[in-house]
Amino acid sequence: MKINQRIEAFDKLGSHIDSILKNDDNEYNAICNQAYLKNNWFTKANIDSAIKAWSLELTGSRLHKWIDGYDLEKLTERKVGVINAGNIPLVGFHDMLSVLLSGHHYYGKNASDDNLLLPYIASLLMEVEPAFKSRIHFVDRLTEYDAVIATGSNNSARYFESYFGKVPHIIRKNRNGVGVLTGKESKEDLAKLGNDIFQYFGLGCRNVSKIYVPEGTIFDPFFESMFSFNGIMQHSKYMNNFDYNNAMLLMKLIPFLQNGFLIIHEDDRIHSPISVVHYEKYKNQIDLITKLDTAENQIQCLIVKEKLELKSDLKNRQFNFGEGQSPALNDYADGVDTLRFLSSL
């Protein structure tokens, strides 16, 4: 397959899934229902959100712009094994897109609680371009691979490094989104930040799990702006986590604030449990930038109202409030250029 043929196929896929959403497709609804029964974090609204985001990105113009600068026409075809996480719907789609668009063969191992959505999207792709049928393989175990892309926890990353260390690889670890407040945010700004916190129940690596705030911050405006997300209280698994974390903090006598569905407390760690957002105070701009640059390897993306003059690679991973879950095609996980890796095989 030529690169233009591959781009045309994904452009058609984008149009196809947009049509599916607009026409309330029965097969799609059935898949969503099965995915939810298997994994109650995968609500219909969250699946719709994920697939809608991809329908917007999969256009010929955006795909051509993305691959500009990469030499993908004359690559030696390789078998690329991809171990997908299962934390949010379609989290592994970008890797599948990258492997197939670059001209390689995709061997995907899905998480047990997310093994329906990606094969479904792959089936739609094979409908619009049958030539992909020989290039897409979903497996229970990776046994054939020339290179590997694996996403997991910090613990699983050590296993991946050991097991796949002898072949070209990308191994991703735990990362989270981080937000920065200056005290000048409007209610609308804070409401947009709420989407970065609550989308996908906070389970994504791009969700804001920590905010940096100026010394002396009063959190009343923050909680007032979060109130519009109180519908999350209807989700029992989320509220079970809230109740548990609320009880643990009370037992440990750790000071915290909460509004009935979100807990915030002071903690220097980036990662936080479901229903909890950590916060850390900063003295001035220099102090803030030092803290962020130091934690760069733990941060997936930075949510800010105004871009910061950072020294680390984190300067290239800054997003406006409300845009944390809307990465562009060239916003690579962990800041590792997947297409560059694939074009070097």
CSV table of C-alpha atoms in Angstrom, one decimal:
chain,number,residue,atom,x,y,z
A,1,MET,CA,0.0,0.0,0.0
A,2,LYS,CA,1.2,3.5,-0.9
A,3,ILE,CA,1.2,6.2,1.8
A,4,ASN,CA,-1.6,8.1,0.0
A,5,GLN,CA,-3.8,5.0,0.0
A,6,ARG,CA,-3.2,4.6,3.7
A,7,ILE,CA,-4.1,8.2,4.4
A,8,GLU,CA,-7.2,8.0,2.2
A,9,ALA,CA,-8.3,4.9,4.2
A,10,PHE,CA,-8.0,6.7,7.5
A,11,ASP,CA,-9.7,9.8,6.1
A,12,LYS,CA,-12.7,7.5,5.1
A,13,LEU,CA,-12.6,6.0,8.6
A,14,GLY,CA,-12.9,9.4,10.2
A,15,SER,CA,-16.0,10.2,8.0
A,16,HIS,CA,-17.5,6.7,8.7
A,17,ILE,CA,-17.3,7.0,12.5
A,18,ASP,CA,-18.7,10.5,12.4
A,19,SER,CA,-21.6,9.2,10.4
A,20,ILE,CA,-22.0,6.3,12.9
A,21,LEU,CA,-22.3,8.8,15.8
A,22,LYS,CA,-24.8,11.0,14.0
A,23,ASN,CA,-27.0,8.2,12.9
A,24,ASP,CA,-27.2,6.4,16.2
A,25,ASP,CA,-25.9,3.1,14.7
A,26,ASN,CA,-27.2,-0.1,16.2
A,27,GLU,CA,-24.0,-2.1,15.9
A,28,TYR,CA,-22.0,0.7,17.5
A,29,ASN,CA,-24.5,1.0,20.4
A,30,ALA,CA,-24.3,-2.7,21.0
A,31,ILE,CA,-20.5,-2.6,21.1
A,32,CYS,CA,-20.7,0.3,23.6
A,33,ASN,CA,-23.1,-1.6,25.8
A,34,GLN,CA,-20.8,-4.7,25.8
A,35,ALA,CA,-17.8,-2.5,26.6
A,36,TYR,CA,-19.7,-1.0,29.5
A,37,LEU,CA,-20.8,-4.3,30.9
A,38,LYS,CA,-17.2,-5.5,30.7
A,39,ASN,CA,-15.8,-2.3,32.2
A,40,ASN,CA,-18.2,0.1,34.0
A,41,TRP,CA,-15.8,3.0,33.6
A,42,PHE,CA,-16.5,2.9,29.9
A,43,THR,CA,-19.8,4.8,29.8
A,44,LYS,CA,-21.5,5.5,26.5
A,45,ALA,CA,-20.8,9.2,27.0
A,46,ASN,CA,-17.0,8.6,27.4
A,47,ILE,CA,-16.9,6.2,24.5
A,48,ASP,CA,-18.7,8.8,22.4
A,49,SER,CA,-16.3,11.5,23.5
A,50,ALA,CA,-13.2,9.4,22.5
A,51,ILE,CA,-14.5,8.3,19.1
A,52,LYS,CA,-15.7,11.8,18.3
A,53,ALA,CA,-12.3,13.2,19.1
A,54,TRP,CA,-10.8,10.8,16.6
A,55,SER,CA,-13.3,11.5,13.9
A,56,LEU,CA,-12.2,15.1,14.0
A,57,GLU,CA,-8.5,14.2,13.7
A,58,LEU,CA,-8.9,11.7,10.9
A,59,THR,CA,-9.0,14.0,7.9
A,60,GLY,CA,-6.8,13.9,4.9
A,61,SER,CA,-5.4,17.4,5.5
A,62,ARG,CA,-4.5,16.7,9.1
A,63,LEU,CA,-3.0,13.4,8.3
A,64,HIS,CA,-0.9,14.8,5.5
A,65,LYS,CA,0.3,17.7,7.7
A,66,TRP,CA,1.2,15.2,10.5
A,67,ILE,CA,3.4,13.0,8.3
A,68,ASP,CA,5.1,15.9,6.6
A,69,GLY,CA,8.8,15.6,7.3
A,70,TYR,CA,8.8,11.8,7.8
A,71,ASP,CA,10.0,9.4,5.1
A,72,LEU,CA,7.3,6.7,5.2
A,73,GLU,CA,7.2,5.7,1.6
A,74,LYS,CA,10.1,3.2,1.3
A,75,LEU,CA,10.3,1.7,4.8
A,76,THR,CA,11.0,-2.0,5.3
A,77,GLU,CA,7.8,-3.5,6.6
A,78,ARG,CA,8.2,-4.7,10.2
A,79,LYS,CA,6.0,-6.6,12.7
A,80,VAL,CA,5.3,-4.1,15.5
A,81,GLY,CA,3.9,-5.5,18.7
A,82,VAL,CA,1.8,-3.1,20.7
A,83,ILE,CA,0.7,-3.6,24.3
A,84,ASN,CA,-2.3,-1.4,24.9
A,85,ALA,CA,-3.4,0.1,28.2
A,86,GLY,CA,-7.1,-0.2,29.1
A,87,ASN,CA,-7.6,2.9,31.3
A,88,ILE,CA,-9.8,4.9,28.9
A,89,PRO,CA,-11.7,4.1,25.7
A,90,LEU,CA,-9.6,3.7,22.6
A,91,VAL,CA,-6.4,4.8,24.4
A,92,GLY,CA,-4.4,2.5,22.1
A,93,PHE,CA,-5.8,3.9,18.8
A,94,HIS,CA,-2.9,6.4,18.2
A,95,ASP,CA,-0.4,3.6,18.3
A,96,MET,CA,-2.4,1.5,15.9
A,97,LEU,CA,-2.8,4.5,13.6
A,98,SER,CA,0.9,5.2,13.7
A,99,VAL,CA,2.0,1.7,13.0
A,100,LEU,CA,-0.4,1.2,10.0
A,101,LEU,CA,0.1,4.7,8.6
A,102,SER,CA,3.8,4.1,8.6
A,103,GLY,CA,3.4,0.9,6.6
A,104,HIS,CA,4.2,-1.7,9.2
A,105,HIS,CA,2.1,-4.7,10.4
A,106,TYR,CA,0.2,-4.2,13.6
A,107,TYR,CA,0.1,-6.9,16.3
A,108,GLY,CA,-2.0,-5.6,19.2
A,109,LYS,CA,-2.4,-7.1,22.7
A,110,ASN,CA,-5.3,-5.4,24.4
A,111,ALA,CA,-6.0,-5.1,28.1
A,112,SER,CA,-8.6,-7.6,29.3
A,113,ASP,CA,-11.1,-4.9,30.3
A,114,ASP,CA,-10.8,-3.1,26.9
A,115,ASN,CA,-10.7,-5.7,24.2
A,116,LEU,CA,-13.8,-4.7,22.2
A,117,LEU,CA,-13.5,-1.1,21.0
A,118,LEU,CA,-10.2,-1.1,19.2
A,119,PRO,CA,-11.0,-4.3,17.3
A,120,TYR,CA,-14.4,-2.7,16.4
A,121,ILE,CA,-12.7,0.4,15.0
A,122,ALA,CA,-10.2,-1.9,13.1
A,123,SER,CA,-13.1,-3.8,11.5
A,124,LEU,CA,-14.4,-0.5,10.2
A,125,LEU,CA,-11.0,0.4,8.8
A,126,MET,CA,-10.8,-2.9,7.0
A,127,GLU,CA,-14.3,-2.3,5.6
A,128,VAL,CA,-13.2,0.9,3.9
A,129,GLU,CA,-9.8,-0.5,2.9
A,130,PRO,CA,-9.6,-4.4,2.7
A,131,ALA,CA,-5.8,-4.2,2.1
A,132,PHE,CA,-5.5,-3.7,5.9
A,133,LYS,CA,-6.9,-7.1,6.6
A,134,SER,CA,-3.4,-8.7,6.3
A,135,ARG,CA,-1.8,-6.0,8.4
A,136,ILE,CA,-4.0,-6.0,11.5
A,137,HIS,CA,-3.7,-8.7,14.1
A,138,PHE,CA,-5.1,-8.8,17.7
A,139,VAL,CA,-3.3,-11.4,19.8
A,140,ASP,CA,-3.5,-12.8,23.3
A,141,ARG,CA,0.3,-12.9,23.6
A,142,LEU,CA,3.0,-11.2,21.6
A,143,THR,CA,5.1,-13.9,19.9
A,144,GLU,CA,6.0,-12.3,16.6
A,145,TYR,CA,7.5,-8.8,16.6
A,146,ASP,CA,10.5,-6.9,15.3
A,147,ALA,CA,9.8,-3.9,17.5
A,148,VAL,CA,7.5,-3.2,20.5
A,149,ILE,CA,5.5,-0.3,21.9
A,150,ALA,CA,4.2,-1.0,25.4
A,151,THR,CA,2.2,1.2,27.7
A,152,GLY,CA,1.6,0.3,31.4
A,153,SER,CA,2.4,1.1,35.0
A,154,ASN,CA,5.9,1.9,36.4
A,155,ASN,CA,6.0,-1.7,37.7
A,156,SER,CA,5.0,-3.3,34.3
A,157,ALA,CA,7.5,-1.0,32.5
A,158,ARG,CA,10.4,-2.8,34.4
A,159,TYR,CA,9.1,-6.1,33.1
A,160,PHE,CA,8.7,-4.7,29.6
A,161,GLU,CA,12.2,-3.4,29.6
A,162,SER,CA,13.6,-6.7,30.6
A,163,TYR,CA,11.4,-8.8,28.2
A,164,PHE,CA,11.6,-6.6,25.1
A,165,GLY,CA,14.9,-4.9,25.7
A,166,LYS,CA,16.7,-6.6,22.9
A,167,VAL,CA,14.5,-5.2,20.1
A,168,PRO,CA,13.7,-1.6,19.2
A,169,HIS,CA,11.1,-0.4,21.7
A,170,ILE,CA,9.1,2.4,23.3
A,171,ILE,CA,8.2,1.7,26.9
A,172,ARG,CA,5.8,4.2,28.5
A,173,LYS,CA,5.3,4.6,32.3
A,174,ASN,CA,2.9,6.3,34.6
A,175,ARG,CA,2.3,10.0,33.8
A,176,ASN,CA,-0.5,12.5,34.6
A,177,GLY,CA,-1.7,15.9,33.6
A,178,VAL,CA,-0.9,18.9,35.8
A,179,GLY,CA,-2.7,22.2,36.0
A,180,VAL,CA,-1.4,25.6,37.0
A,181,LEU,CA,-3.5,28.3,38.6
A,182,THR,CA,-2.4,31.9,39.0
A,183,GLY,CA,-5.4,33.3,40.9
A,184,LYS,CA,-6.5,35.3,37.9
A,185,GLU,CA,-8.7,32.6,36.3
A,186,SER,CA,-12.4,33.3,35.6
A,187,LYS,CA,-15.2,30.9,36.5
A,188,GLU,CA,-15.3,29.8,32.9
A,189,ASP,CA,-11.5,29.0,33.0
A,190,LEU,CA,-12.0,26.9,36.1
A,191,ALA,CA,-15.0,25.1,34.6
A,192,LYS,CA,-12.8,24.2,31.6
A,193,LEU,CA,-10.2,22.9,34.0
A,194,GLY,CA,-12.9,20.7,35.5
A,195,ASN,CA,-13.2,18.9,32.2
A,196,ASP,CA,-9.5,18.1,32.3
A,197,ILE,CA,-10.0,16.7,35.8
A,198,PHE,CA,-13.3,14.8,35.4
A,199,GLN,CA,-13.2,13.5,31.8
A,200,TYR,CA,-13.0,9.7,31.8
A,201,PHE,CA,-13.4,9.9,35.6
A,202,GLY,CA,-9.8,11.1,35.9
A,203,LEU,CA,-8.4,7.7,34.7
A,204,GLY,CA,-6.4,9.0,31.7
A,205,CYS,CA,-2.8,9.9,31.6
A,206,ARG,CA,-3.7,13.3,30.4
A,207,ASN,CA,-6.2,14.0,33.2
A,208,VAL,CA,-5.2,16.6,35.7
A,209,SER,CA,-4.3,14.9,39.0
A,210,LYS,CA,-2.5,17.8,40.5
A,211,ILE,CA,-2.6,21.6,40.5
A,212,TYR,CA,0.0,24.2,41.4
A,213,VAL,CA,-1.5,27.2,43.2
A,214,PRO,CA,0.0,30.5,44.5
A,215,GLU,CA,0.5,30.8,48.2
A,216,GLY,CA,-2.6,32.1,49.9
A,217,THR,CA,-5.0,30.6,47.4
A,218,ILE,CA,-8.6,30.3,48.5
A,219,PHE,CA,-10.4,27.3,46.9
A,220,ASP,CA,-14.0,28.6,47.1
A,221,PRO,CA,-14.0,29.8,43.4
A,222,PHE,CA,-12.5,26.5,42.4
A,223,PHE,CA,-15.2,24.4,44.1
A,224,GLU,CA,-17.9,26.7,42.8
A,225,SER,CA,-16.8,26.1,39.3
A,226,MET,CA,-16.5,22.3,39.8
A,227,PHE,CA,-20.2,22.1,40.9
A,228,SER,CA,-21.4,21.7,37.3
A,229,PHE,CA,-19.7,18.2,37.2
A,230,ASN,CA,-21.8,16.9,40.1
A,231,GLY,CA,-23.5,14.4,37.8
A,232,ILE,CA,-20.5,12.2,38.4
A,233,MET,CA,-22.0,11.4,41.7
A,234,GLN,CA,-24.4,9.1,39.9
A,235,HIS,CA,-21.5,6.8,39.0
A,236,SER,CA,-21.2,4.2,41.8
A,237,LYS,CA,-17.6,3.1,41.1
A,238,TYR,CA,-16.4,6.7,41.1
A,239,MET,CA,-18.3,7.4,44.4
A,240,ASN,CA,-17.0,4.3,46.0
A,241,ASN,CA,-13.5,5.6,45.4
A,242,PHE,CA,-14.5,9.0,46.7
A,243,ASP,CA,-15.9,7.5,49.9
A,244,TYR,CA,-12.8,5.3,50.4
A,245,ASN,CA,-10.4,8.2,49.9
A,246,ASN,CA,-12.4,10.5,52.1
A,247,ALA,CA,-12.4,7.9,54.9
A,248,MET,CA,-8.7,7.2,54.6
A,249,LEU,CA,-7.7,10.9,54.8
A,250,LEU,CA,-10.0,11.3,57.9
A,251,MET,CA,-8.4,8.3,59.6
A,252,LYS,CA,-4.9,9.6,58.9
A,253,LEU,CA,-5.8,13.0,60.1
A,254,ILE,CA,-4.6,14.6,56.9
A,255,PRO,CA,-6.2,18.0,56.2
A,256,PHE,CA,-8.3,18.2,53.0
A,257,LEU,CA,-11.2,19.9,51.4
A,258,GLN,CA,-14.1,18.3,49.5
A,259,ASN,CA,-17.4,19.1,47.9
A,260,GLY,CA,-19.2,15.8,48.0
A,261,PHE,CA,-17.5,14.4,44.9
A,262,LEU,CA,-14.0,15.8,44.7
A,263,ILE,CA,-11.2,15.9,47.3
A,264,ILE,CA,-8.2,18.2,47.2
A,265,HIS,CA,-5.3,18.1,49.6
A,266,GLU,CA,-1.8,19.3,49.7
A,267,ASP,CA,0.7,16.7,48.5
A,268,ASP,CA,3.9,17.0,46.5
A,269,ARG,CA,3.2,13.8,44.5
A,270,ILE,CA,2.0,14.2,40.9
A,271,HIS,CA,-0.2,11.1,40.7
A,272,SER,CA,-3.4,11.0,42.8
A,273,PRO,CA,-6.2,8.4,43.4
A,274,ILE,CA,-9.5,8.6,41.6
A,275,SER,CA,-11.7,11.4,43.0
A,276,VAL,CA,-8.6,13.2,44.5
A,277,VAL,CA,-6.6,16.1,43.1
A,278,HIS,CA,-3.3,17.0,44.8
A,279,TYR,CA,-2.2,20.6,45.1
A,280,GLU,CA,1.1,22.2,45.8
A,281,LYS,CA,1.9,25.9,46.5
A,282,TYR,CA,4.5,28.0,44.7
A,283,LYS,CA,6.1,31.2,45.9
A,284,ASN,CA,6.7,32.9,42.5
A,285,GLN,CA,7.2,32.1,38.8
A,286,ILE,CA,10.8,31.0,39.3
A,287,ASP,CA,9.7,28.6,42.0
A,288,LEU,CA,6.9,27.2,39.8
A,289,ILE,CA,9.1,26.7,36.8
A,290,THR,CA,11.7,24.9,38.9
A,291,LYS,CA,9.0,22.6,40.4
A,292,LEU,CA,7.6,21.7,36.9
A,293,ASP,CA,10.9,21.2,35.2
A,294,THR,CA,12.0,18.9,38.1
A,295,ALA,CA,8.9,16.8,37.7
A,296,GLU,CA,8.9,16.8,33.9
A,297,ASN,CA,9.3,13.0,33.5
A,298,GLN,CA,6.1,12.4,35.6
A,299,ILE,CA,4.0,14.9,33.6
A,300,GLN,CA,2.1,14.0,30.5
A,301,CYS,CA,0.8,17.4,29.7
A,302,LEU,CA,0.6,20.8,31.4
A,303,ILE,CA,-2.8,22.7,31.5
A,304,VAL,CA,-2.3,26.5,31.7
A,305,LYS,CA,-4.0,29.7,30.8
A,306,GLU,CA,-0.8,31.3,29.6
A,307,LYS,CA,2.3,29.4,28.3
A,308,LEU,CA,5.2,29.2,30.7
A,309,GLU,CA,8.9,29.7,29.8
A,310,LEU,CA,10.0,26.2,30.9
A,311,LYS,CA,13.5,24.8,30.3
A,312,SER,CA,12.6,21.2,29.9
A,313,ASP,CA,10.7,19.4,27.1
A,314,LEU,CA,7.5,20.1,29.1
A,315,LYS,CA,7.5,23.5,27.4
A,316,ASN,CA,6.2,21.7,24.2
A,317,ARG,CA,3.4,19.9,26.1
A,318,GLN,CA,1.4,22.9,27.3
A,319,PHE,CA,-2.4,23.1,26.6
A,320,ASN,CA,-5.1,25.6,27.3
A,321,PHE,CA,-7.7,24.9,30.0
A,322,GLY,CA,-10.2,22.3,28.7
A,323,GLU,CA,-8.0,20.9,26.0
A,324,GLY,CA,-6.1,18.3,27.9
A,325,GLN,CA,-8.1,15.5,26.4
A,326,SER,CA,-7.9,16.8,22.9
A,327,PRO,CA,-4.3,16.2,21.8
A,328,ALA,CA,-3.3,16.7,18.1
A,329,LEU,CA,-1.9,13.9,16.1
A,330,ASN,CA,1.7,15.0,16.8
A,331,ASP,CA,1.1,15.2,20.6
A,332,TYR,CA,3.0,12.0,21.5
A,333,ALA,CA,2.6,10.2,24.8
A,334,ASP,CA,5.6,10.7,27.1
A,335,GLY,CA,6.9,13.1,24.5
A,336,VAL,CA,8.4,10.3,22.5
A,337,ASP,CA,7.9,10.7,18.7
A,338,THR,CA,6.2,7.4,17.7
A,339,LEU,CA,6.4,8.1,14.0
A,340,ARG,CA,10.1,8.9,14.2
A,341,PHE,CA,10.6,5.6,16.0
A,342,LEU,CA,8.6,3.7,13.4
A,343,SER,CA,10.3,5.3,10.4
A,344,SER,CA,13.7,4.3,11.8
A,345,LEU,CA,13.0,0.5,12.0
